[in-house]
Short mmCIF file of C-alpha atoms in Angstrom, two decimals:
data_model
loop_
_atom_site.label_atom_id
_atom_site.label_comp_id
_atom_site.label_asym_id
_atom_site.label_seq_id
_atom_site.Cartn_x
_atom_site.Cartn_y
_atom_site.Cartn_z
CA UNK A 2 0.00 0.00 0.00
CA UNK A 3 1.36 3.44 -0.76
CA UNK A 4 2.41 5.12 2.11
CA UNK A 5 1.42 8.77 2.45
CA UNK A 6 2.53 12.21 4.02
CA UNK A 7 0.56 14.70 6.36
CA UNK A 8 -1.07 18.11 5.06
CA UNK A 9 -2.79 20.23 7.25
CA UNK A 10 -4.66 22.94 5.79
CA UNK A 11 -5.66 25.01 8.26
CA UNK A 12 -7.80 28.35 6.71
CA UNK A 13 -10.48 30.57 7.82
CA UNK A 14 -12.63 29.45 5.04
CA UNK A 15 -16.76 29.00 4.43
CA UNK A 16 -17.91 25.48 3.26
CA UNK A 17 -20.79 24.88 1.37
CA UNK A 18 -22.45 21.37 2.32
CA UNK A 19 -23.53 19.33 -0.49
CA UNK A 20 -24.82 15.85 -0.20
CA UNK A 21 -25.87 13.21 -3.42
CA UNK A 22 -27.35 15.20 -5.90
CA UNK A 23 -27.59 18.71 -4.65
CA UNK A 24 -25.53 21.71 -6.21
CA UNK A 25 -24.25 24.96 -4.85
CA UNK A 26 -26.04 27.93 -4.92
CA UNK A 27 -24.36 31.04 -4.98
CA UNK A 28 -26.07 34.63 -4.99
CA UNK A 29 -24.18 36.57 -7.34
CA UNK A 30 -25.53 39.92 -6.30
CA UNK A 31 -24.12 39.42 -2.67
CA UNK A 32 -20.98 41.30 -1.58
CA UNK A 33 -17.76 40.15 -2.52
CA UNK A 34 -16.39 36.78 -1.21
CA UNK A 35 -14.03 34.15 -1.37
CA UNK A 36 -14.20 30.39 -0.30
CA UNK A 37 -12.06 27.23 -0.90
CA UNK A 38 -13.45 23.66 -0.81
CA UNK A 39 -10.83 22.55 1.45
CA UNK A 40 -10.37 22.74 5.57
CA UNK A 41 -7.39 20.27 5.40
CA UNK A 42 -5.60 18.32 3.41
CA UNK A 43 -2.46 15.71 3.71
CA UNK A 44 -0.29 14.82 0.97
CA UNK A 45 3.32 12.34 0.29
CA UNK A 46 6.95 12.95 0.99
CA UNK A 47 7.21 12.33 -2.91
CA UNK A 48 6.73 14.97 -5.55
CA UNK A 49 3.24 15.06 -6.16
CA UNK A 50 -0.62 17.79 -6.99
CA UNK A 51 -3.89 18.41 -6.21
CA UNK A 52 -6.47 20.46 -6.86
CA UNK A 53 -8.35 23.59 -4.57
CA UNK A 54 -11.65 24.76 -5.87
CA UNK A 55 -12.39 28.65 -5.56
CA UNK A 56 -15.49 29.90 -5.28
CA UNK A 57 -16.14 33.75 -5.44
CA UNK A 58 -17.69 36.34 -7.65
CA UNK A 59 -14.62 38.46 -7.70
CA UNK A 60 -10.72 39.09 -8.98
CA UNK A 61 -8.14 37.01 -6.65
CA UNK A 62 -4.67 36.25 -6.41
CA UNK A 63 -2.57 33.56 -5.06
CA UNK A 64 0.68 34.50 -2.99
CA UNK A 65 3.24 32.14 -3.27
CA UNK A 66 4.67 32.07 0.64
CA UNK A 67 6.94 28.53 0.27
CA UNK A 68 9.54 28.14 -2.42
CA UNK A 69 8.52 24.25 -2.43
CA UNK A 70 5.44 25.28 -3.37
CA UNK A 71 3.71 26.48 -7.06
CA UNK A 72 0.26 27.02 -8.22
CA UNK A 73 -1.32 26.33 -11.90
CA UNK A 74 -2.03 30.17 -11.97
CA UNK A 75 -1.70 33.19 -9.70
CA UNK A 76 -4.72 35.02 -10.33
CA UNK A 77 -8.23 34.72 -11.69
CA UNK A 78 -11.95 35.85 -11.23
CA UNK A 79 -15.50 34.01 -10.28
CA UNK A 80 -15.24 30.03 -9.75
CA UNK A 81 -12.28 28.31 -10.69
CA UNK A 82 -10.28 24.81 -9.81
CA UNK A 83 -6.16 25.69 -9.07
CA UNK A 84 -3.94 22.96 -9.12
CA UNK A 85 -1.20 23.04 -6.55
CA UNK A 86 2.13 21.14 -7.10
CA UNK A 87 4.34 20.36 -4.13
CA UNK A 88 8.41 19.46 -4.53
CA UNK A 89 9.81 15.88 -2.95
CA UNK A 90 10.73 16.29 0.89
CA UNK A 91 13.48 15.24 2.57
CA UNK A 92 13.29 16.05 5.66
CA UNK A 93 11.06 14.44 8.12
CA UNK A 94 8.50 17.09 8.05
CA UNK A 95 7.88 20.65 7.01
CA UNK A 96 4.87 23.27 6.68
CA UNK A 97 4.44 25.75 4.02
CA UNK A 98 1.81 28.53 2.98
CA UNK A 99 -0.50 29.89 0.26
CA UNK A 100 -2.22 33.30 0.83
CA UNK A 101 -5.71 33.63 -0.95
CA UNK A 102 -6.37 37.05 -1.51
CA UNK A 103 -9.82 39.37 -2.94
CA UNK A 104 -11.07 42.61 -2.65
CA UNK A 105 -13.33 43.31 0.00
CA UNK A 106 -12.72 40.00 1.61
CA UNK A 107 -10.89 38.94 4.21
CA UNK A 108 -7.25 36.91 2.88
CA UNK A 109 -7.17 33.48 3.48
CA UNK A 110 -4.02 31.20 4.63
CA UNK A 111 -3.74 27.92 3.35
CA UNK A 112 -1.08 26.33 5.43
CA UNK A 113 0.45 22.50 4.04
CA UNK A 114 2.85 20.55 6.24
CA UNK A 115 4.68 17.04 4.94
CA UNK A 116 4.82 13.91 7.29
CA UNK A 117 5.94 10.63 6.71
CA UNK A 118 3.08 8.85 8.99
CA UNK A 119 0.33 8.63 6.93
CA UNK A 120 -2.12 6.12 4.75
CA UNK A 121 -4.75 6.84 2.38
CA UNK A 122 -8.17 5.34 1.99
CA UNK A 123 -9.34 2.68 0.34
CA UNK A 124 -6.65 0.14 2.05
CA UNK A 125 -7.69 -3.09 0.02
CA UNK A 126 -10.76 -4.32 -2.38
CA UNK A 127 -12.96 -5.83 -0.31
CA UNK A 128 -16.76 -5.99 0.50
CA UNK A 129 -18.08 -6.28 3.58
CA UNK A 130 -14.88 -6.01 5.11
CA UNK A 131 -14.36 -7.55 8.85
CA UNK A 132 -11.22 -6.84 11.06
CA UNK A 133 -10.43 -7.98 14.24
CA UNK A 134 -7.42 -6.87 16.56
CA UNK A 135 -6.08 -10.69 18.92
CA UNK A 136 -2.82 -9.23 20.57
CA UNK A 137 -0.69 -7.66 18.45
CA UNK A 138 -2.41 -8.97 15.17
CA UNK A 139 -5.11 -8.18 12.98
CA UNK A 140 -6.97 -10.61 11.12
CA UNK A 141 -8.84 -10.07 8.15
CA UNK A 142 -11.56 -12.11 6.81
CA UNK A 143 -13.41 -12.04 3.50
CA UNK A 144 -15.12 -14.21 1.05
CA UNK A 145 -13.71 -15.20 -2.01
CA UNK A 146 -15.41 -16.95 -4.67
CA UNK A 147 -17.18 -19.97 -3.03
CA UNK A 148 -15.10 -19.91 0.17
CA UNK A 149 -13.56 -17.88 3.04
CA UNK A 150 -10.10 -16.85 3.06
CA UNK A 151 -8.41 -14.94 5.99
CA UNK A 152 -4.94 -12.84 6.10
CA UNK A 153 -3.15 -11.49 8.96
CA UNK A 154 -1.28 -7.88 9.94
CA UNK A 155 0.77 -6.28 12.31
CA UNK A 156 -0.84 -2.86 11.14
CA UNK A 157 -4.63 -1.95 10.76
CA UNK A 158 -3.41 0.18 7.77
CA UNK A 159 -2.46 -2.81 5.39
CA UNK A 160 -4.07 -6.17 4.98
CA UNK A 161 -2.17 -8.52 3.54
CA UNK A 162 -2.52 -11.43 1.03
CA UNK A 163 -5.34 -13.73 1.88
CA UNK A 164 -5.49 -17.70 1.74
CA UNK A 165 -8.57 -20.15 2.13
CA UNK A 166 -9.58 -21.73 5.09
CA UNK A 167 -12.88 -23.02 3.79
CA UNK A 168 -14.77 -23.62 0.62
CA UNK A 169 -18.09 -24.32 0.06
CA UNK A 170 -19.04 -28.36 0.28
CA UNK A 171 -20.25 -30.40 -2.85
CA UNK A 172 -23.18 -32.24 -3.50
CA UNK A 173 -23.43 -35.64 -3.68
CA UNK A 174 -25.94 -37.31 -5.61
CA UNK A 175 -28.86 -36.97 -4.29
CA UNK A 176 -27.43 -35.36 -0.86
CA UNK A 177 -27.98 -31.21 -1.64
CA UNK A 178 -25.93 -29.48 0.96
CA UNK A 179 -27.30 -26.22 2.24
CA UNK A 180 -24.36 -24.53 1.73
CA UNK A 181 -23.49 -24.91 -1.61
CA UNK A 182 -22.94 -21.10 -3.31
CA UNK A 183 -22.98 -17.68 -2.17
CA UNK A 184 -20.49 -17.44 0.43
CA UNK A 185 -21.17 -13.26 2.10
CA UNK A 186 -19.86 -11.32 4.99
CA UNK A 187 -17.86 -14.13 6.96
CA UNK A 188 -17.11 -12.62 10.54
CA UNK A 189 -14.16 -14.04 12.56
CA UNK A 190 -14.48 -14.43 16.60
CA UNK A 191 -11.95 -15.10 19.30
CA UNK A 192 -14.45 -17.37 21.70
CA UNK A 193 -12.55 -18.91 24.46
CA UNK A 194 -9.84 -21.26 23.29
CA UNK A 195 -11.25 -21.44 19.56
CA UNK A 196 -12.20 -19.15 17.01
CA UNK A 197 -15.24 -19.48 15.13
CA UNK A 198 -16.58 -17.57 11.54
CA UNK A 199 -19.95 -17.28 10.84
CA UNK A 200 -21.05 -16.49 7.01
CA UNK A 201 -23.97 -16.71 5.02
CA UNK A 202 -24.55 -19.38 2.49
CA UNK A 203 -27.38 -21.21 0.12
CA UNK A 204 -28.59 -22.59 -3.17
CA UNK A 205 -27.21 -21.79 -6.49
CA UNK A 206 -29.84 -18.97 -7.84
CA UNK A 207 -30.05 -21.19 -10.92
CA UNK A 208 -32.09 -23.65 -8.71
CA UNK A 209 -34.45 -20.68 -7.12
CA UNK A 210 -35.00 -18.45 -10.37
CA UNK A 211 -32.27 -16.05 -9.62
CA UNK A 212 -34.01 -15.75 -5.80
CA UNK A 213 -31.19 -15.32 -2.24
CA UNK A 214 -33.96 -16.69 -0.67
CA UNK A 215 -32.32 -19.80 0.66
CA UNK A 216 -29.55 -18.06 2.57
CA UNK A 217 -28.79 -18.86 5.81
CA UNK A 218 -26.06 -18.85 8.81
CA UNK A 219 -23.64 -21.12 9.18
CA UNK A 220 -20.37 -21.46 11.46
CA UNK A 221 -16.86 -22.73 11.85
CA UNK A 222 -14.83 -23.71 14.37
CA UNK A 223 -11.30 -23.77 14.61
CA UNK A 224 -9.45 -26.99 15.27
CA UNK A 225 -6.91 -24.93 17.68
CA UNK A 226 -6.51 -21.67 18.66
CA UNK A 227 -4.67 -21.07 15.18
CA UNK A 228 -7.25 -19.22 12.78
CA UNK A 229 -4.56 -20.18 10.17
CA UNK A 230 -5.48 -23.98 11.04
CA UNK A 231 -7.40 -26.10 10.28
CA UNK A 232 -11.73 -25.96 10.55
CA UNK A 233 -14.31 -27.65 11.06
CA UNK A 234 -18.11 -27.04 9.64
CA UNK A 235 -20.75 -27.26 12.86
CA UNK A 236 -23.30 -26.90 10.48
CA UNK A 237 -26.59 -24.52 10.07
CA UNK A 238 -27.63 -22.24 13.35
CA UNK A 239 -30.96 -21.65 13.66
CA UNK A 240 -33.05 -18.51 12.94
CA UNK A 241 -36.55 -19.74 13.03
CA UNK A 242 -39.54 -18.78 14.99
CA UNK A 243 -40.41 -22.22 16.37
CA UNK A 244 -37.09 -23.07 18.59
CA UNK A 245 -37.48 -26.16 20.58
CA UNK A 246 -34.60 -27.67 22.47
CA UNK A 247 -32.28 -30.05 20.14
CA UNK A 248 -34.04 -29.14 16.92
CA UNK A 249 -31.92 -29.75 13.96
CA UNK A 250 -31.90 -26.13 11.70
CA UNK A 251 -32.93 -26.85 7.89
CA UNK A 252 -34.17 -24.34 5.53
CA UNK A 253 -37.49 -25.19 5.86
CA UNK A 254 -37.60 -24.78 9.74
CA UNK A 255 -35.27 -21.11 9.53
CA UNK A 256 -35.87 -17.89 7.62
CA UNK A 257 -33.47 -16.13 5.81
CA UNK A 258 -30.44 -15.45 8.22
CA UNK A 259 -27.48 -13.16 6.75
CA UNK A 260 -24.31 -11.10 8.23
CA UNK A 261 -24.91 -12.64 12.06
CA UNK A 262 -22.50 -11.43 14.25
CA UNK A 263 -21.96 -12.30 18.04
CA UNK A 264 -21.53 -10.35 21.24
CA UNK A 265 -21.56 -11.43 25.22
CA UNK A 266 -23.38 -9.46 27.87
CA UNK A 267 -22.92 -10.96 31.21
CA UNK A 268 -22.20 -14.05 30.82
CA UNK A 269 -24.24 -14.62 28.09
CA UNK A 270 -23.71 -15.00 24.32
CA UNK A 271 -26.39 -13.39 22.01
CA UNK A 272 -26.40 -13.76 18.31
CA UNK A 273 -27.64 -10.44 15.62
CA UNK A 274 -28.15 -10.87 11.89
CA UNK A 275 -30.66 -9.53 8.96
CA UNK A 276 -33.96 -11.55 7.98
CA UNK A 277 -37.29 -11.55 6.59
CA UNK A 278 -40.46 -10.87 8.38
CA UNK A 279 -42.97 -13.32 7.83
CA UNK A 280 -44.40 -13.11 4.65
CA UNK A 281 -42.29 -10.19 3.19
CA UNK A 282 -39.06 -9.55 1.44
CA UNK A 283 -38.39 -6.51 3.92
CA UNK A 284 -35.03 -7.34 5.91
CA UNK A 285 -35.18 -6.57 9.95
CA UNK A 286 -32.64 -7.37 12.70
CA UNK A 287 -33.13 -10.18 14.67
CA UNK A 288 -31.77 -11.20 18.46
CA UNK A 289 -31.63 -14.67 19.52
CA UNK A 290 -29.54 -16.19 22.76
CA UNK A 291 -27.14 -18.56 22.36
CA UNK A 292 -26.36 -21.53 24.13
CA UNK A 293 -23.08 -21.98 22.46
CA UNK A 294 -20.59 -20.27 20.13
CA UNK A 295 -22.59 -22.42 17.62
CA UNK A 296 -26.26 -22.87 18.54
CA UNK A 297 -28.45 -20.66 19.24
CA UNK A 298 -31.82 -21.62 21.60
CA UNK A 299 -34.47 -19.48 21.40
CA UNK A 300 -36.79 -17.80 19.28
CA UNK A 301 -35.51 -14.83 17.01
CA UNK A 302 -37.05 -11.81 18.25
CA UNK A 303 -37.02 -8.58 15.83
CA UNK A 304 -35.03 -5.18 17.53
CA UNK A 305 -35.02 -3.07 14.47
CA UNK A 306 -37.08 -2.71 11.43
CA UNK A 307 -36.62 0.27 8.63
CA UNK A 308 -39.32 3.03 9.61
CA UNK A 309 -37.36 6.03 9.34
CA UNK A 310 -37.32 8.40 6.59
CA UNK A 311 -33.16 7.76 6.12
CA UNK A 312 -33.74 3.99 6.10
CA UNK A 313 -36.72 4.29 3.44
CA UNK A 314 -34.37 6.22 0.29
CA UNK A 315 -35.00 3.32 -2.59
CA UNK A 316 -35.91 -0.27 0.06
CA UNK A 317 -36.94 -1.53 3.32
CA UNK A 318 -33.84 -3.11 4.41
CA UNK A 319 -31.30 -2.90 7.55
CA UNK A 320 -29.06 -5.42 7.71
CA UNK A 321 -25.13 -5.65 8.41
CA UNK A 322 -25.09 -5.30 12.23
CA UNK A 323 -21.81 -4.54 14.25
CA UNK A 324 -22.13 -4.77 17.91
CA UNK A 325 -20.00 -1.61 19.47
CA UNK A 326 -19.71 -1.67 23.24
CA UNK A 327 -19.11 1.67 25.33
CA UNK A 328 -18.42 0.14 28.78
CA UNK A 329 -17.91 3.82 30.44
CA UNK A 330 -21.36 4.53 29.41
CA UNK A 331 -23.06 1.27 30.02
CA UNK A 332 -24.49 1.12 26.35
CA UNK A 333 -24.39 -1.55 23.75
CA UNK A 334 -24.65 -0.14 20.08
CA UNK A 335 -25.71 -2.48 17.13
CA UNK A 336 -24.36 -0.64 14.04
CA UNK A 337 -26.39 -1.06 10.95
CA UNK A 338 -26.45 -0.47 6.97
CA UNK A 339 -29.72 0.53 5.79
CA UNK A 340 -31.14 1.30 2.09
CA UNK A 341 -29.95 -0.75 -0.47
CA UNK A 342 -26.32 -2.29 -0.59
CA UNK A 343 -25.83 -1.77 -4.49
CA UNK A 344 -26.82 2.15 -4.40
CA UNK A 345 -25.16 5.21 -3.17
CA UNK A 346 -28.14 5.31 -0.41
CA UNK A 347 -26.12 2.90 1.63
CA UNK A 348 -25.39 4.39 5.11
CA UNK A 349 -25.27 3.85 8.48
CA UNK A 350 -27.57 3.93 11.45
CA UNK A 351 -27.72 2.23 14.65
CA UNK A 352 -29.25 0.62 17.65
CA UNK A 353 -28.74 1.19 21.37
CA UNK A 354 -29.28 -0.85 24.53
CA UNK A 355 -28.35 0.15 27.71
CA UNK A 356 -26.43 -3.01 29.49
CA UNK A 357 -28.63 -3.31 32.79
CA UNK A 358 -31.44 -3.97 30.40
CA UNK A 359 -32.26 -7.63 28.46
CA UNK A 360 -31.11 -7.48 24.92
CA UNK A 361 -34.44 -9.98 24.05
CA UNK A 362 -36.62 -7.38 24.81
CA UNK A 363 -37.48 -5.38 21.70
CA UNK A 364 -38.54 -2.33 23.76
CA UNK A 365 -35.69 -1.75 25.32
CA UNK A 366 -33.66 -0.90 22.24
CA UNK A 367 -33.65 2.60 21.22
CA UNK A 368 -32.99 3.94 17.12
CA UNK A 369 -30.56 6.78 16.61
CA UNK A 370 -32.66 9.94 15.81
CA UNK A 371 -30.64 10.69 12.80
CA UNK A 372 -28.64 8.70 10.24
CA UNK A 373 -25.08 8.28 11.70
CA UNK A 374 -22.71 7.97 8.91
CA UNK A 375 -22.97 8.52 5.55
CA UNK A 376 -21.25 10.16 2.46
CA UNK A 377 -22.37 10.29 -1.64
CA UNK A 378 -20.07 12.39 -4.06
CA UNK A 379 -22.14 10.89 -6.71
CA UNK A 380 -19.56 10.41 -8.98
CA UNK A 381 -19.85 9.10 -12.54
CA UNK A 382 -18.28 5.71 -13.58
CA UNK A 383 -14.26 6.23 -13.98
CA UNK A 384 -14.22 8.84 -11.27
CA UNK A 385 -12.99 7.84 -7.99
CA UNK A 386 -15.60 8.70 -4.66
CA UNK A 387 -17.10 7.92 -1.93
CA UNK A 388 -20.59 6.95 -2.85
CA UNK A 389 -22.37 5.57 -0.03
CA UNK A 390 -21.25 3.56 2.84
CA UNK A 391 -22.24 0.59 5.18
CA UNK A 392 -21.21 -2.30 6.32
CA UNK A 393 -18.94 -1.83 9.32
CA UNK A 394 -17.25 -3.34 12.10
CA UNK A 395 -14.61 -2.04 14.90
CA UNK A 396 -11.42 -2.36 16.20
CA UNK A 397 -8.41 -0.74 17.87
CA UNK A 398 -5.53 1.11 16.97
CA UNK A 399 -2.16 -1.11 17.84
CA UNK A 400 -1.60 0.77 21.50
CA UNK A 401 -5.28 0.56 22.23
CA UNK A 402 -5.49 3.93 22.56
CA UNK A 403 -7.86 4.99 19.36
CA UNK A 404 -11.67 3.68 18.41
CA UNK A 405 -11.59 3.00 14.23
CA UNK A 406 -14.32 1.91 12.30
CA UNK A 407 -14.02 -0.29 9.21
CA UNK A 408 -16.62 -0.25 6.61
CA UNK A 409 -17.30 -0.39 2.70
CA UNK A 410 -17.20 2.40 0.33
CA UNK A 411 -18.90 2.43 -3.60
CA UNK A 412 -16.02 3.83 -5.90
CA UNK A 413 -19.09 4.93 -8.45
CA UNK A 414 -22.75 6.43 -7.95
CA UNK A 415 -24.38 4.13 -10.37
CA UNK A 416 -25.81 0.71 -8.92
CA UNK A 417 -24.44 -2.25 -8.38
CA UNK A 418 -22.18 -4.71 -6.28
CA UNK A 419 -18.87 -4.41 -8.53
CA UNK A 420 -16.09 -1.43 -6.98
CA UNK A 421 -16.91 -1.75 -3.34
CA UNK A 422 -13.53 -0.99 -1.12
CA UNK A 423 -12.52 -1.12 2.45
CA UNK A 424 -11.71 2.07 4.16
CA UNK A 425 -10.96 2.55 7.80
CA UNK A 426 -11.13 5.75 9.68
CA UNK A 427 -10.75 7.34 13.63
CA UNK A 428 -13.87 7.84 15.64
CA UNK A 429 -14.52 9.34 18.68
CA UNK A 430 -17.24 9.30 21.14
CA UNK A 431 -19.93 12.11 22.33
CA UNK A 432 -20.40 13.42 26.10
CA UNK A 433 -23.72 11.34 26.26
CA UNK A 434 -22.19 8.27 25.47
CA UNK A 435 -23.41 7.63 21.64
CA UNK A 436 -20.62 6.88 18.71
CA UNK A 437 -19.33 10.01 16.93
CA UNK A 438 -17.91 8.84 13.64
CA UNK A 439 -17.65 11.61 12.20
CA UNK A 440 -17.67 12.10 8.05
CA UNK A 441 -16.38 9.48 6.07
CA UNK A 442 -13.11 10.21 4.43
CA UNK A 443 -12.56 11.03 0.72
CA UNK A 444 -11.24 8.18 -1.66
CA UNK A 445 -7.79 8.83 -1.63
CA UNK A 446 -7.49 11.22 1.52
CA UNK A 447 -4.43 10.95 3.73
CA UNK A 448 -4.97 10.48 7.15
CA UNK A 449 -2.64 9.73 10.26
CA UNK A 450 -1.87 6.19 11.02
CA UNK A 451 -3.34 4.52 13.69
CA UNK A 452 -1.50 5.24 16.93
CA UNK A 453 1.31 2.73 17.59
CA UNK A 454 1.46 1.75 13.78
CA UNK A 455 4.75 2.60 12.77
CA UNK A 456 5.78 2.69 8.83
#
C-alpha cells in the first residue's frame, strides 16, 4: 500500500455542504467573497498535486509564501479549480503557505505541512470487510469466490494477502448441501480457546429463479486456537420462529439469516443478523440467545425494522449489524447499513441498549434519531468517490489507545455490487455516550496512522 505524508490545511474558510445530488447555490448579487473547498488536506513525501476549488464572484490572487510550493495560476476571477504542485521532501517534516487574496474579503491562509506517517483510503478491495485486533495482530476475513479466506497484519493500515480456510461443500448425488454457493460477509471471533466464523450461504440462484432466498447462517470452528489452522463445519444455526430444544436447523424450519454477528453481555452469548419478516421480502434485525458459540436456543425476536425516513431512500432493508460496546457509558450499540447495498443510499444507522437492560426485549432498544454515517459524491463511472457507505465493524488502533471503524465504500454512484472498497477511519465518542464517527473520508485522503502503527 502506498504510504502517504501529512497536510494540514488550516484556513479561515466558508464550506458549502452538499450531499448526493444537490448543487451549490451562490447569490451573485451578494458582496464580494471568497471560499475554498478545502479545511485540510495531507499529501506524500514524494513529488506530487492536487487540486483547490475557488469559489467567489470576484478578482483574486494567489501569494506564493513557500519556495517548495507552485500554483497552476496566480490570479483569476469568479469560480475556478487551481492545481497546486508540491516538490519531494526530505526532511522528516515541514509546513508551508498559500495566501488567498480578494477585494473586499478577508485573505485566506492555506497552510500545508509534509509527514511521513500517513495512509490513504481505500486500504484493500474488499466488500463487507471484517477486522479484528487478537494481541498484536489483525486478522482479516473475507469471502472469495465460493469460500472464506483470511490474512493477517501487524498494522490496521495494510491487509495482507489472503489464503482459504474453507470452501463451500459439494453435493453428492442426491445429498444437496445447504451450503453450496454464495459465500457473504464471513465474521471471525476469538471465543474462548477457539475461534469461530460465521457467514452466510445457500442454493445456487439457478435452482431458485435467480431468488437469495435460501440463505442462511452457518459457522466454523477452529481446530486450535490457530485461525490459520485447520476448521471444522458445525453446520446450520438456527433462525426460526419455532425453537425447541435439540431441533436440527434446515431451511425449511429457519428464515433467511445473513451477516450474524456475536456479542456477550454478562455471561451470556447473544447472536444479531438480517432476515425476513414473515411473509415479506423486507429485511429486519433479529436477536436470539445462544447456548453456544454455535447454537443458538431461542426464538428470534425482531429489535429493528426500517421506519425512518433515512432507512426508506430506494428499500426496506437494515441489515449488516456490528455490535459496538461503550463500557464507560453502560451502552451496547448495534451498528447497521440501511437502504440498499448496491446504491449510493447505503449508510449507516444504529441501535442502542443500555447493558442493565435484556437485549431480548425489543422495547428496550432505542434507534438513533438521525442517520449516523454517511457520504455520496455521486460520482460518474471512472471517477474515484465515496458513494455511499455501510457495512462496518470495529477495532483498535495497535496501543489501544484509538476507536476506528471499518466499513465499505462504492467507488461509483451508479448501482451495483462491482467497486466496493474497504476504508478505515478514527472515531470518537460524544459526552452522552453515543458513537461520533464523524464524516467518512474522501477516496484517496491521507490520514494519520493509527496510533502505535509505525511505517
Amino acid at each position: 500500500m502506498k504510504r502517504v505524508t501529512k497536510i494540514s490545511i488550516i484556513a479561515a474558510i466558508l464550506l458549502s455542504a452538499f450531499s448526493c445530488g444537490e448543487k451549490e447555490n451562490v447569490d451573485a448579487a451578494s458582496k464580494a467573497y471568497l471560499r475554498l473547498d478545502l479545511q485540510e488536506k495531507k499529501v506524500q513525501n514524494s513529488a506530487g498535486s492536487f487540486e483547490v476549488y475557488i469559489s467567489s464572484n470576484t478578482t483574486w490572487t494567489i501569494e506564493l509564501q513557500s519556495e517548495w510550493i507552485k500554483t497552476s495560476r496566480t490570479s483569476g476571477k469568479g469560480n475556478l479549480s487551481v492545481r497546486i504542485n508540491y516538490e519531494a521532501n526530505e526532511s522528516g517534516k515541514r509546513t508551508g503557505a498559500l495566501l488567498f487574496k480578494a477585494d473586499g474579503t478577508k485573505p485566506v491562509q492555506f497552510l500545508i505541512t509534509q509527514s511521513s506517517l500517513l495512509f490513504s483510503n481505500p486500504i484493500f478491495q474488499m466488500p463487507d470487510p471484517y477486522i479484528v485486533k487478537d494481541g498484536d495482530t489483525y486478522w482479516t476475513c473475507k469471502a472469495q469466490g465460493n469460500g472464506i479466506n483470511i490474512s493477517r497484519s501487524n498494522k490496521l493500515s495494510v491487509v495482507n494477502g489472503t489464503r482459504q480456510v474453507w470452501a463451500t461443500p459439494y453435493d453428492s448425488g442426491s445429498n444437496k448441501v445447504w451450503n453450496r454457493a454464495n459465500v457473504w460477509a464471513p465474521e471471525l471471533f476469538h471465543i474462548g480457546d477457539r475461534w469461530y466464523i460465521y457467514y452466510a450461504a445457500g442454493r445456487p440462484t439457478s435452482e431458485t429463479n435467480g431468488s437469495y432466498n435460501t440463505q442462511r447462517t452457518g459457522v466454523l470452528r477452529s481446530k486450535t486456537d490457530d485461525p490459520s489452522g485447520a476448521w471444522e463445519d458445525m453446520g446450520m444455526i438456527y433462525t426460526g420462529d419455532n425453537y425447541t430444544k435439540g431441533i436440527v436447523p434446515t431451511v425449511d424450519n429457519t428464515g433467511y439469516a445473513i451477516d450474524m454477528t456475536v456479542f456477550e453481555l454478562k455471561g451470556k452469548l447473544y447472536a444479531v443478523w438480517s432476515g425476513y419478516p414473515p411473509g415479506s421480502g423486507n429485511q429486519w434485525l433479529y436477536i436470539a440467545s445462544m447456548e453456544n458459540p454455535y447454537t443458538i436456543n431461542s426464538n428470534r425476536i425482531a429489535i429493528s425494522k426500517p421506519d425512518q425516513s433515512w432507512e426508506l431512500a430506494n428499500s426496506k432493508i437494515n441489515e449488516g449489524p456490528a455490535v459496538l460496546i461503550n463500557e464507560k457509558a453502560g451502552k451496547i450499540f448495534v451498528v447497521y447499513s440501511c437502504n440498499g447495498s448496491w446504491t449510493k443510499h447505503y449508510r449507516l444507522g444504529w441501535i442502542m441498549l443500555d447493558m442493565d437492560k435484556d437485549p431480548l426485549v425489543a422495547s428496550n432498544w432505542t434507534k438513533s434519531p438521525q442517520q449516523a454515517f454517511y457520504r455520496c459524491d455521486n460520482t460518474a463511472e471512472g471517477v474515484n468517490g465515496v458513494n455511499g457507505v455501510g457495512h462496518c465493524t470495529f477495532t483498535k488502533s495497535p496501543d489501544d489507545t484509538e476507536d476506528w471503524i471499518v466499513y465499505h465504500v462504492k467507488r461509483y454512484g451508479t448501482d451495483g455490487w462491482d467497486e466496493r472498497y474497504a476504508f478505515i477511519q478514527k472515531f470518537t465518542w460524544n459526552a452522552d455516550g453515543t458513537p461520533n464517527f464523524g464524516t467518512p473520508v474522501g477516496w484517496g485522503e491521507e490520514l494519520d496512522l493509527p496510533s502505535g502503527e509505525s511505517m
